Coordinates of C-alpha atoms in Angstrom, one line a residue:
Chain A
M1 CA 67.8 28.7 133.8
T2 CA 67.7 25.1 133.0
L3 CA 67.8 23.1 129.8
A4 CA 64.0 23.1 129.8
H5 CA 64.2 26.8 129.1
F6 CA 66.2 26.2 126.0
P7 CA 63.9 27.0 123.1
R8 CA 63.4 24.3 120.5
W9 CA 63.9 26.6 117.5
P10 CA 67.4 27.7 118.6
M11 CA 68.3 24.1 119.2
L12 CA 67.4 23.2 115.6
L13 CA 69.5 26.2 114.5
D14 CA 72.3 24.9 116.6
L15 CA 72.1 21.5 114.9
A16 CA 72.2 23.2 111.5
Y17 CA 75.2 25.4 112.3
V18 CA 77.1 22.6 113.9
A19 CA 76.3 20.5 110.8
V20 CA 77.6 23.2 108.5
G21 CA 80.8 23.4 110.6
I22 CA 81.5 19.7 110.7
G23 CA 80.3 19.3 107.1
S24 CA 82.7 21.9 105.7
L25 CA 85.6 20.5 107.7
T26 CA 84.8 17.0 106.5
A27 CA 84.5 18.3 102.9
C28 CA 88.1 19.4 103.3
W29 CA 89.0 15.7 103.7
L30 CA 87.6 15.2 100.2
F31 CA 89.8 18.1 99.1
V32 CA 92.8 16.2 100.5
K33 CA 91.9 13.2 98.4
I34 CA 91.5 15.4 95.3
C35 CA 94.9 17.0 95.9
D36 CA 96.4 13.5 96.4
R37 CA 95.0 12.4 93.0
L38 CA 95.9 15.5 91.0
Chain B
M1 CA 106.9 62.1 107.3
S2 CA 109.1 63.1 110.2
A3 CA 112.6 61.9 110.9
L4 CA 111.4 60.7 114.3
G5 CA 108.7 58.6 112.6
I6 CA 111.3 57.0 110.2
Y7 CA 113.6 56.2 113.2
Q8 CA 110.7 54.5 115.0
I9 CA 110.0 52.3 111.9
L10 CA 113.7 51.5 111.4
G11 CA 114.2 50.8 115.1
F12 CA 111.3 48.3 115.1
F13 CA 112.7 46.6 112.0
L14 CA 116.2 46.4 113.6
V15 CA 114.8 44.7 116.7
I16 CA 113.0 42.1 114.5
L17 CA 116.2 41.6 112.5
A18 CA 118.2 41.0 115.7
L19 CA 115.6 38.5 117.0
T20 CA 115.2 36.5 113.8
K21 CA 118.3 34.3 114.0
P22 CA 118.0 33.3 117.7
M23 CA 114.3 32.7 117.4
G24 CA 114.6 30.8 114.2
A25 CA 117.5 28.6 115.4
F26 CA 115.5 27.8 118.6
M27 CA 112.5 26.7 116.6
A28 CA 114.6 24.6 114.3
R29 CA 115.9 22.7 117.3
V30 CA 112.5 22.3 118.9
F31 CA 111.0 20.7 115.8
A32 CA 114.0 18.5 115.2
G33 CA 113.5 17.2 118.7
D34 CA 116.9 18.5 119.8
R35 CA 117.6 19.5 123.4
T36 CA 117.1 23.2 124.2
F37 CA 117.6 25.3 127.4
L38 CA 113.8 24.7 128.1
H39 CA 114.0 20.9 128.1
P40 CA 115.0 20.4 131.7
L41 CA 111.8 22.3 132.7
L42 CA 109.3 21.3 130.0
R43 CA 110.4 17.9 128.7
P44 CA 108.4 16.2 131.5
L45 CA 105.3 18.1 130.4
E46 CA 105.8 17.1 126.8
R47 CA 106.3 13.4 127.7
L48 CA 103.2 13.6 129.9
L49 CA 101.1 14.9 127.0
Y50 CA 102.3 12.1 124.8
R51 CA 101.4 9.5 127.4
L52 CA 98.0 11.0 128.0
S53 CA 97.2 11.3 124.3
G54 CA 98.7 8.0 123.3
V55 CA 101.0 9.7 120.7
R56 CA 104.3 8.0 119.8
E57 CA 106.8 10.7 119.0
D58 CA 108.9 8.3 116.9
V59 CA 106.1 7.5 114.5
E60 CA 105.8 9.8 111.4
Q61 CA 102.9 10.4 109.0
H62 CA 102.3 10.5 105.3
W63 CA 101.0 13.9 104.2
T64 CA 97.4 12.7 103.9
A65 CA 97.6 11.2 107.4
Y66 CA 99.1 14.4 108.7
A67 CA 96.2 16.4 107.0
G68 CA 93.6 13.9 108.3
A69 CA 94.9 14.3 111.9
M70 CA 94.8 18.1 111.6
L71 CA 91.2 18.1 110.2
A72 CA 90.0 15.6 112.9
F73 CA 91.5 17.9 115.5
H74 CA 89.7 20.9 114.1
I75 CA 86.3 19.1 114.0
V76 CA 86.7 18.4 117.7
K77 CA 87.8 21.9 118.4
F78 CA 84.9 23.4 116.5
V79 CA 82.3 21.4 118.5
F80 CA 84.1 22.1 121.7
V81 CA 84.3 25.9 121.4
Y82 CA 80.8 26.2 119.8
G83 CA 79.4 24.2 122.8
I84 CA 81.2 26.4 125.3
M85 CA 79.8 29.6 123.8
R86 CA 76.3 28.4 123.5
L87 CA 76.2 27.0 127.0
Q88 CA 78.1 29.8 128.7
G89 CA 75.0 30.8 130.6
W90 CA 75.3 27.5 132.6
L91 CA 79.1 27.5 132.9
P92 CA 81.2 29.2 135.6
L93 CA 83.2 32.4 135.6
N94 CA 80.4 34.5 134.3
P95 CA 80.1 37.3 136.8
M96 CA 78.1 39.5 134.4
G97 CA 75.6 36.8 133.7
F98 CA 76.0 36.8 129.9
S99 CA 73.5 34.4 128.1
T100 CA 71.4 34.4 131.3
G101 CA 68.3 36.3 132.4
H102 CA 70.6 38.5 134.5
A103 CA 72.7 39.8 131.6
P104 CA 73.2 43.5 131.3
A105 CA 70.7 45.3 129.1
N106 CA 73.3 46.1 126.4
A107 CA 74.6 42.5 126.2
T108 CA 74.9 41.0 122.7
P109 CA 72.9 37.7 122.4
L110 CA 75.3 34.8 121.6
T111 CA 73.1 33.4 118.9
A112 CA 73.7 30.2 116.9
D113 CA 75.0 32.0 113.9
L114 CA 77.3 34.2 115.9
A115 CA 78.6 31.1 117.7
F116 CA 79.3 29.5 114.4
N117 CA 81.1 32.5 113.0
T118 CA 83.2 32.9 116.2
A119 CA 84.0 29.2 116.4
A120 CA 85.1 29.1 112.7
S121 CA 87.0 32.3 113.1
F122 CA 89.0 31.3 116.1
L123 CA 89.5 27.8 114.8
T124 CA 91.2 29.1 111.7
N125 CA 93.5 31.7 113.4
T126 CA 91.3 34.5 112.0
N127 CA 89.7 35.9 115.1
W128 CA 87.2 38.0 113.1
Q129 CA 84.8 39.2 115.7
A130 CA 81.2 40.1 114.9
Y131 CA 80.5 40.6 118.6
V132 CA 81.6 43.0 121.3
G133 CA 83.8 41.0 123.7
E134 CA 83.0 42.8 126.9
T135 CA 79.2 42.6 126.3
T136 CA 79.1 39.0 124.9
M137 CA 81.6 36.6 126.3
S138 CA 81.9 35.2 129.8
Y139 CA 85.4 34.8 131.2
F140 CA 85.1 31.0 130.8
S141 CA 84.3 31.4 127.1
Q142 CA 87.2 33.8 126.7
M143 CA 89.7 31.5 128.6
A144 CA 88.6 27.9 128.0
G145 CA 87.1 28.6 124.6
L146 CA 88.8 31.4 122.7
A147 CA 92.2 31.5 124.3
V148 CA 92.7 27.7 123.8
Q149 CA 91.9 28.2 120.1
N150 CA 94.5 31.0 120.0
F151 CA 97.2 28.5 121.1
T152 CA 96.0 25.6 119.0
S153 CA 95.4 27.5 115.8
A154 CA 98.8 29.2 116.0
A155 CA 100.5 25.8 116.7
T156 CA 98.6 24.3 113.7
G157 CA 99.9 27.0 111.4
I158 CA 103.4 26.6 112.5
A159 CA 103.2 22.8 112.3
I160 CA 102.0 23.0 108.7
A161 CA 104.9 25.3 107.8
I162 CA 107.4 22.9 109.4
A163 CA 105.9 20.0 107.5
L164 CA 106.3 21.9 104.2
T165 CA 109.9 22.8 105.1
R166 CA 110.5 19.1 105.8
G167 CA 109.3 18.4 102.3
F168 CA 112.1 20.6 100.9
A169 CA 114.7 19.3 103.4
R170 CA 114.1 15.6 103.0
Q171 CA 114.6 13.3 100.1
Q172 CA 113.1 9.9 99.2
M173 CA 110.9 9.8 102.2
Q174 CA 107.2 9.2 102.4
T175 CA 106.6 11.1 105.6
I176 CA 106.6 14.7 106.6
G177 CA 106.5 14.5 110.4
N178 CA 103.8 13.8 113.0
F179 CA 101.1 16.4 113.4
W180 CA 100.5 15.6 117.1
V181 CA 104.2 15.8 118.0
D182 CA 104.6 19.1 116.1
L183 CA 101.5 20.5 117.7
I184 CA 102.6 19.6 121.2
R185 CA 106.2 20.7 120.8
C186 CA 105.1 24.1 119.4
T187 CA 102.7 24.7 122.2
V188 CA 105.0 23.5 125.0
Y189 CA 108.3 25.0 124.0
I190 CA 107.4 28.1 122.0
L191 CA 103.9 29.4 122.6
L192 CA 103.4 28.8 126.3
P193 CA 106.8 30.1 127.6
I194 CA 106.9 33.3 125.5
S195 CA 103.2 34.0 126.3
F196 CA 103.8 33.6 130.0
V197 CA 106.7 36.1 130.0
A198 CA 104.8 38.5 127.7
A199 CA 101.7 38.4 129.9
L200 CA 103.8 39.4 132.9
L201 CA 105.3 42.2 131.0
F202 CA 101.9 43.4 129.8
A203 CA 100.5 43.2 133.4
S204 CA 103.5 45.2 134.6
Q205 CA 102.5 48.0 132.2
G206 CA 98.9 48.2 133.3
V207 CA 97.1 45.5 131.3
V208 CA 94.4 44.1 133.6
Q209 CA 94.3 40.5 134.8
N210 CA 91.5 39.6 137.1
L211 CA 88.2 37.7 137.2
D212 CA 86.2 40.5 138.8
A213 CA 82.8 41.7 137.9
Y214 CA 82.8 45.0 135.9
T215 CA 83.4 48.1 138.0
Q216 CA 80.7 50.7 138.3
V217 CA 82.1 54.2 138.7
T218 CA 80.9 57.8 138.6
T219 CA 82.9 60.1 136.3
V220 CA 84.1 63.5 137.3
E221 CA 81.1 64.9 135.3
G222 CA 78.8 62.8 137.5
A223 CA 77.8 60.3 134.8
P224 CA 77.7 56.6 135.6
Q225 CA 80.2 54.4 133.8
V226 CA 80.8 50.7 133.7
I227 CA 84.5 49.7 133.3
A228 CA 84.9 46.2 131.9
Q229 CA 87.5 43.9 133.6
G230 CA 88.8 40.4 132.9
P231 CA 91.9 38.2 132.4
V232 CA 93.2 40.4 129.6
A233 CA 97.1 40.2 130.0
S234 CA 97.2 36.5 129.5
Q235 CA 95.0 36.7 126.4
E236 CA 96.9 39.7 125.0
A237 CA 100.2 37.8 124.9
I238 CA 99.0 34.9 122.8
K239 CA 96.7 37.2 120.8
E240 CA 99.8 38.9 119.4
L241 CA 102.3 36.0 119.5
G242 CA 100.0 33.6 117.7
T243 CA 99.0 36.4 115.2
N244 CA 95.4 35.7 116.3
G245 CA 94.3 39.3 116.9
G246 CA 91.0 38.7 118.6
G247 CA 90.6 41.5 121.2
F248 CA 89.3 40.9 124.7
F249 CA 87.5 44.2 124.3
N250 CA 85.8 45.5 121.2
A251 CA 88.3 48.3 120.8
N252 CA 91.1 45.7 120.7
S253 CA 94.6 47.1 121.1
S254 CA 93.4 50.7 121.1
H255 CA 91.7 50.0 124.5
P256 CA 93.9 51.2 127.4
Y257 CA 93.4 48.0 129.3
E258 CA 94.7 45.9 126.4
N259 CA 97.4 48.3 125.2
P260 CA 98.1 51.1 127.7
T261 CA 101.4 52.6 126.6
P262 CA 103.6 53.1 123.6
A263 CA 105.9 50.4 125.2
T264 CA 103.2 47.8 125.1
T265 CA 102.4 48.8 121.5
F266 CA 106.0 48.2 120.6
L267 CA 106.1 44.9 122.4
Q268 CA 102.8 43.8 120.7
M269 CA 104.3 44.5 117.3
V270 CA 107.5 42.6 118.1
L271 CA 105.4 39.6 119.3
I272 CA 103.4 39.7 116.0
F273 CA 106.5 39.4 113.9
L274 CA 108.7 37.3 116.2
I275 CA 107.7 33.8 115.1
P276 CA 107.0 34.6 111.4
A277 CA 110.4 36.3 111.0
G278 CA 112.1 33.5 112.9
L279 CA 110.5 30.9 110.7
A280 CA 112.2 32.3 107.6
F281 CA 115.5 31.5 109.4
T282 CA 114.2 28.1 110.5
F283 CA 113.5 27.3 106.9
G284 CA 117.1 28.1 106.0
E285 CA 118.4 26.1 108.9
M286 CA 116.3 23.0 108.2
V287 CA 117.2 22.9 104.5
R288 CA 120.8 23.4 105.5
D289 CA 121.2 26.6 103.5
R290 CA 120.7 29.6 105.6
R291 CA 121.0 32.0 102.7
Q292 CA 117.7 30.6 101.4
G293 CA 116.0 31.6 104.6
W294 CA 117.6 35.1 104.5
A295 CA 116.5 35.5 100.9
L296 CA 112.9 35.0 102.1
F297 CA 113.4 37.3 105.0
A298 CA 114.8 40.0 102.6
A299 CA 111.8 39.7 100.2
M300 CA 109.4 40.0 103.2
S301 CA 111.4 43.0 104.5
V302 CA 111.3 44.9 101.2
M303 CA 107.5 44.6 101.0
F304 CA 107.1 45.4 104.7
L305 CA 109.2 48.6 104.5
V306 CA 107.5 49.8 101.3
G307 CA 104.0 49.2 102.7
V308 CA 104.6 50.9 106.0
L309 CA 106.2 54.0 104.3
V310 CA 103.2 54.3 102.0
A311 CA 100.7 54.0 104.9
Y312 CA 102.7 56.3 107.1
G313 CA 103.1 58.9 104.3
A314 CA 99.4 58.8 103.4
E315 CA 98.3 59.2 107.0
Q316 CA 100.8 61.9 107.8
R317 CA 99.7 63.9 104.8
G318 CA 96.2 63.6 106.0
N319 CA 93.1 64.7 104.1
P320 CA 93.8 67.5 101.6
M321 CA 90.3 68.8 102.0
L322 CA 90.9 69.6 105.6
S323 CA 94.2 71.4 104.9
G324 CA 92.3 73.3 102.1
L325 CA 90.0 74.6 104.7
G326 CA 92.9 76.0 106.7
V327 CA 93.1 73.3 109.3
Q328 CA 96.7 72.8 110.4
T329 CA 97.6 69.3 109.4
D330 CA 101.4 69.5 109.6
A331 CA 103.2 67.8 112.5
T332 CA 104.4 70.2 115.1
V333 CA 105.7 69.8 118.6
A334 CA 102.2 70.3 119.9
Q335 CA 100.3 68.0 117.6
P336 CA 101.0 65.0 115.3
G337 CA 99.2 66.6 112.3
G338 CA 98.0 64.3 109.5
N339 CA 94.9 62.1 109.8
M340 CA 94.3 61.5 113.4
E341 CA 90.7 60.3 113.0
G342 CA 90.3 56.9 114.6
K343 CA 93.8 57.0 116.1
E344 CA 94.8 57.1 119.8
T345 CA 96.7 60.2 120.8
R346 CA 99.1 58.1 122.9
F347 CA 100.2 56.2 119.8
G348 CA 100.1 59.0 117.2
I349 CA 100.4 58.5 113.5
V350 CA 103.5 56.5 113.1
Q351 CA 102.7 53.9 115.7
S352 CA 99.2 53.6 114.3
A353 CA 100.4 53.2 110.7
L354 CA 103.2 50.8 111.7
F355 CA 100.8 48.7 113.7
A356 CA 98.2 48.6 110.9
T357 CA 100.9 47.5 108.5
V358 CA 102.4 44.9 110.9
T359 CA 99.0 43.4 111.8
T360 CA 98.0 43.0 108.1
D361 CA 101.4 41.9 106.9
A362 CA 101.0 39.1 109.5
S363 CA 97.6 37.6 109.6
C364 CA 97.1 39.0 113.1
G365 CA 94.2 41.4 112.9
A366 CA 94.7 43.2 116.2
V367 CA 94.2 46.9 115.7
N368 CA 95.4 50.0 117.7
S369 CA 93.6 52.4 115.4
M370 CA 90.5 52.2 113.2
H371 CA 91.4 51.2 109.6
D372 CA 88.0 52.5 108.4
S373 CA 89.2 56.0 109.3
Y374 CA 92.4 55.8 107.3
T375 CA 92.9 57.9 104.1
P376 CA 92.1 55.9 100.9
L377 CA 95.8 55.1 100.3
G378 CA 96.5 54.5 103.9
G379 CA 93.6 52.0 104.0
L380 CA 94.6 50.4 100.7
V381 CA 97.9 49.2 102.3
P382 CA 96.3 46.9 104.9
L383 CA 93.8 45.7 102.4
F384 CA 96.5 44.9 99.8
N385 CA 98.7 43.3 102.5
I386 CA 95.9 40.8 103.2
Q387 CA 95.1 40.2 99.6
T388 CA 98.7 39.2 98.9
G389 CA 98.0 36.2 101.1
E390 CA 99.7 37.7 104.1
V391 CA 103.2 36.6 103.1
I392 CA 105.0 39.7 104.4
F393 CA 106.3 37.8 107.4
G394 CA 102.7 36.6 107.6
G395 CA 100.8 34.7 110.1
V396 CA 102.6 32.2 112.3
G397 CA 103.4 29.4 109.9
A398 CA 100.9 30.7 107.3
G399 CA 103.4 33.4 106.3
L400 CA 106.2 30.9 105.6
Y401 CA 104.0 28.4 103.7
G402 CA 102.5 31.3 101.8
I403 CA 105.8 32.8 100.7
L404 CA 107.0 29.3 99.7
L405 CA 103.9 29.1 97.5
Y406 CA 105.0 32.3 95.8
A407 CA 108.6 31.0 95.6
I408 CA 107.3 28.0 93.7
L409 CA 105.5 30.3 91.3
A410 CA 108.5 32.6 90.9
V411 CA 110.9 29.8 89.9
F412 CA 108.2 28.4 87.7
I413 CA 107.9 31.7 85.9
A414 CA 111.7 32.0 85.7
G415 CA 111.9 28.5 84.3
L416 CA 109.4 29.4 81.6
M417 CA 111.5 32.4 80.6
V418 CA 114.7 30.5 80.1
G419 CA 113.1 27.1 79.1
R420 CA 114.5 25.0 81.9
T421 CA 112.8 22.8 84.5
P422 CA 112.5 25.1 87.6
E423 CA 114.2 24.1 90.8
Y424 CA 114.0 25.4 94.3
V425 CA 116.2 24.5 97.2
G426 CA 117.5 21.5 95.3
K427 CA 114.1 20.1 94.4
K428 CA 112.6 20.1 90.9
I429 CA 109.3 22.0 90.7
E430 CA 107.1 20.1 88.4
Q431 CA 103.5 19.8 87.4
K432 CA 102.2 18.7 90.7
E433 CA 103.7 21.5 92.7
V434 CA 102.5 24.2 90.3
K435 CA 99.0 22.8 90.1
M436 CA 98.8 22.8 93.9
A437 CA 100.1 26.3 94.2
M438 CA 97.6 27.6 91.7
L439 CA 94.8 25.7 93.4
A440 CA 95.6 27.4 96.7
L441 CA 95.6 30.8 95.1
I442 CA 92.4 30.4 93.1
A443 CA 90.5 29.0 96.1
T444 CA 91.2 32.0 98.2
A445 CA 90.7 34.6 95.5
F446 CA 87.4 32.9 94.6
S447 CA 86.2 33.2 98.2
I448 CA 87.0 36.9 98.5
L449 CA 85.7 38.0 95.2
V450 CA 82.6 35.7 94.9
F451 CA 81.4 36.4 98.4
S452 CA 82.0 40.1 98.0
A453 CA 80.1 40.1 94.7
I454 CA 77.1 38.2 96.0
S455 CA 76.9 40.4 99.1
S456 CA 77.0 43.5 96.9
V457 CA 73.8 42.5 95.1
I458 CA 71.9 40.0 97.2
P459 CA 68.4 41.2 98.2
F460 CA 66.9 40.3 101.6
A461 CA 63.6 41.2 102.9
K462 CA 63.8 43.8 105.7
G463 CA 63.1 42.1 109.1
G464 CA 63.8 38.6 107.7
Y465 CA 66.0 36.0 109.3
W466 CA 69.1 36.2 107.1
N467 CA 69.7 39.9 107.2
P468 CA 67.2 41.9 109.3
P469 CA 68.4 45.4 108.0
G470 CA 67.3 44.3 104.5
P471 CA 69.7 43.9 101.5
A472 CA 73.2 42.9 102.4
I473 CA 74.5 46.4 101.5
A474 CA 72.1 47.9 104.0
N475 CA 74.5 47.0 106.8
F476 CA 77.1 49.6 105.7
N477 CA 77.6 52.8 107.5
N478 CA 79.0 54.5 104.4
P479 CA 77.7 54.7 100.9
G480 CA 79.5 54.4 97.6
A481 CA 83.1 53.3 97.1
H482 CA 83.9 53.4 100.9
G483 CA 81.0 51.1 101.6
F484 CA 82.3 48.7 99.0
S485 CA 85.8 48.9 100.6
E486 CA 84.1 47.9 103.9
L487 CA 82.5 44.8 102.3
L488 CA 85.6 43.8 100.3
Y489 CA 87.8 44.2 103.4
A490 CA 85.4 42.0 105.4
Y491 CA 85.7 39.0 103.0
T492 CA 89.4 39.7 102.4
S493 CA 90.0 39.7 106.1
A494 CA 88.0 36.5 106.8
T495 CA 89.5 34.6 103.8
G496 CA 93.0 35.8 104.6
N497 CA 92.5 34.6 108.2
N498 CA 93.4 38.1 109.3
G499 CA 90.4 39.1 111.4
S500 CA 90.9 42.9 111.4
A501 CA 87.9 44.9 110.3
F502 CA 87.5 48.1 108.3
A503 CA 84.6 48.6 110.7
G504 CA 81.6 50.5 109.4
I505 CA 79.7 47.3 108.6
N506 CA 77.3 45.5 110.9
A507 CA 78.4 41.9 110.3
N508 CA 76.4 40.3 113.1
T509 CA 73.6 39.0 111.1
P510 CA 73.0 35.3 110.0
W511 CA 74.0 36.1 106.4
Y512 CA 77.3 37.7 107.3
N513 CA 78.0 35.3 110.2
L514 CA 77.5 32.3 107.9
T515 CA 79.4 33.5 104.8
L516 CA 82.2 35.1 106.7
G517 CA 82.6 31.9 108.8
L518 CA 82.7 29.8 105.6
A519 CA 85.2 32.3 104.2
T520 CA 87.6 31.7 107.1
I521 CA 87.4 27.9 106.6
I522 CA 87.9 28.2 102.9
G523 CA 90.8 30.6 103.3
R524 CA 92.5 28.4 105.9
F525 CA 92.1 24.9 104.6
L526 CA 91.8 25.3 100.9
F527 CA 95.1 27.3 101.0
L528 CA 97.1 25.0 103.3
L529 CA 96.0 21.6 102.1
P530 CA 97.4 21.9 98.6
L531 CA 100.7 23.0 100.2
M532 CA 100.7 19.9 102.3
A533 CA 100.3 18.0 99.1
V534 CA 103.4 19.9 97.8
A535 CA 105.2 18.8 101.0
G536 CA 104.3 15.2 100.4
S537 CA 105.4 15.4 96.8
L538 CA 108.7 17.1 97.5
A539 CA 109.7 14.8 100.4
I540 CA 109.7 11.9 97.9
K541 CA 112.0 13.6 95.4
K542 CA 115.8 13.4 95.4
R543 CA 117.7 16.6 95.9
I544 CA 119.5 17.6 92.7
P545 CA 122.9 19.2 92.6
V546 CA 123.3 22.8 91.7
T547 CA 124.5 23.3 88.1
S548 CA 125.4 26.3 85.9
G549 CA 121.7 26.2 84.7
T550 CA 120.3 26.5 88.2
L551 CA 118.6 29.8 89.1
P552 CA 120.2 31.0 92.3
T553 CA 117.4 31.5 94.8
D554 CA 119.5 33.1 97.5
G555 CA 120.4 36.3 95.9
G556 CA 119.1 39.7 95.0
L557 CA 117.7 38.6 91.6
F558 CA 115.5 36.0 93.2
V559 CA 114.4 38.4 95.9
G560 CA 113.3 40.8 93.2
L561 CA 111.6 38.1 91.3
L562 CA 109.7 36.9 94.4
V563 CA 108.6 40.4 95.3
G564 CA 107.4 40.9 91.8
T565 CA 105.5 37.7 91.7
V566 CA 103.7 38.5 95.0
V567 CA 102.8 42.0 93.9
I568 CA 101.8 41.1 90.3
V569 CA 99.7 38.1 91.3
G570 CA 98.0 40.2 94.0
A571 CA 97.5 43.1 91.6
L572 CA 96.2 41.0 88.7
T573 CA 93.7 39.1 91.0
F574 CA 92.4 42.0 93.0
F575 CA 93.0 45.2 90.9
P576 CA 89.5 45.4 89.5
A577 CA 88.0 45.1 93.0
L578 CA 90.4 47.5 94.5
S579 CA 89.8 50.0 91.7
L580 CA 86.1 50.1 92.7
G581 CA 86.9 50.6 96.3
P582 CA 90.0 52.5 97.7
A583 CA 91.4 53.6 94.3
V584 CA 88.2 55.4 93.1
E585 CA 87.7 56.7 96.6
H586 CA 91.2 58.3 96.5
F587 CA 90.5 60.1 93.2
L588 CA 87.1 61.2 94.4
M589 CA 88.6 62.6 97.6
K590 CA 91.0 64.6 95.4
Q591 CA 88.0 66.1 93.7
G592 CA 86.4 67.0 97.0
H593 CA 84.0 64.1 97.5
L594 CA 83.9 62.2 100.8
F595 CA 81.9 59.2 101.9
S596 CA 81.0 60.2 105.4
V597 CA 78.7 58.4 107.8
M598 CA 75.2 59.2 106.8
L599 CA 73.1 60.8 109.5
R600 CA 69.6 62.1 109.1
L601 CA 68.3 64.9 111.2
P602 CA 65.1 64.3 113.2
Q603 CA 61.8 64.9 111.5
G604 CA 62.9 63.8 108.1
G605 CA 65.6 66.5 107.8
P606 CA 68.4 66.3 105.2
W607 CA 71.2 63.8 105.1
L608 CA 74.4 65.0 106.6

């Protein structure tokens, strides 16, 4: 298999799930800021 | 319960008691940067890692910088392990060809949602597994992806606990340590050496360690069988020591290649409690009052012993409906009696109940028996253990910072009773600390209860993307109260970063993979970040002298208060949900109603 065999739909899904992962961890940084203010 | 069973439980506890002080004292020296007997061998490696990463071990961080470094590290880890899993078909050490066109017919596709769930799960020390290890993961994914997470997630938890302890130990300081230094010291001096020795011990007992393709054999009955192989011993060691719990094989520690003998079971349980118990002593050592550490240890021990005796008693009594049918359920020299469904005969009831209690007291999640097959009360113990926040020794690091959260609440409640400003270990517990403690508790309870509630009612079209079986409850193997227990256990386990499963629920669908993955992240970070804020707040404060008005926190009264706080907060938060699951199931069982797996005979026959 090569990258050419990698279907486009799963690649979009990959981007979405990676974004959810990175986004939720980044949101935790906002939580740090909230905890610092409280 | 038999005398032999009680002796096994007490014997295990005495071994933990004996190891607590040496382990705790050793960890205190490691994190203080003092010389240990491992320094001649490992100090060059530690210095090399500092040089390669550009970390200065003499520079400390404010709590927000410490938290920021930890979160940045986790973002990189998430992308790294996600990438390895999704690209495993192109990576080496994949003799079975998973994620390629040559994969076995029964291989589980490593889809994007499954990779997200697994990455989040291993990142957060949860190790919830919605996949079957031996039919999904290549050796490279297991070793370079998941095992690395096992080490780093364990080291992260311990680092946070040490940072919080520094908050109590220091005064008038803005910093709580350096995340990178704590991470490296923990990995180099604690996790790697013990894992190395434990892996050798496991291999000596028959745990496999190879990179071979799976073995094809013919059984004595003439049937073909595939026997999975892999680098199991090395993963088994950190799986238990780091309270990770993710099994190399689907059957986890009930698989003979992961846990072949009663001796390896005992060693696994000791490894699970070794660091969490030692950290209680480390706390006392670092705050220069060992009695404080022993008080935490005593509170954990009381809850552990009560839990294991309830679970063991319930499992040994077994199912009254079977004994009512004339089935011999008493222990005899020829059979263990009780409820042996889902348990290995080589472990019997006591080692199964003890393991189930240990693995859920700690946030480990390894299993050597199937919790789904426990009696209602036997299954309630693991569930309640996780719902208390896993503070009964707890996960590596997570147990200590969790019990310190409850200690803050306990002195706050005691302070309200007598009208004095609460103090703990010489630090005034004020508005900030109590707000943070409540925030941590509410965030985790919210995750468990809200996700469980949504999944109980959310409709999905059959064959759709999010949940192909249909509504979220269509994924249960059992109807009624037992099915609800399976669901509640899943979100409890994920949020509690435990990772054990009640089984009986097919969680490998995008809906469950996404929500359970998010639950692991919420349970990990929304619990520990407020406690890091507490660390920062406490480090600035002066230590105040003990007066006649100070509540002693190193005696029996405080231990009782602490245990009461853990149990009452857990009960108040989760009692309604528990009453709909295991509690109602227990009473229905007493009336002769069971929630067995539903099977339908062919040609539209009746449900069995």
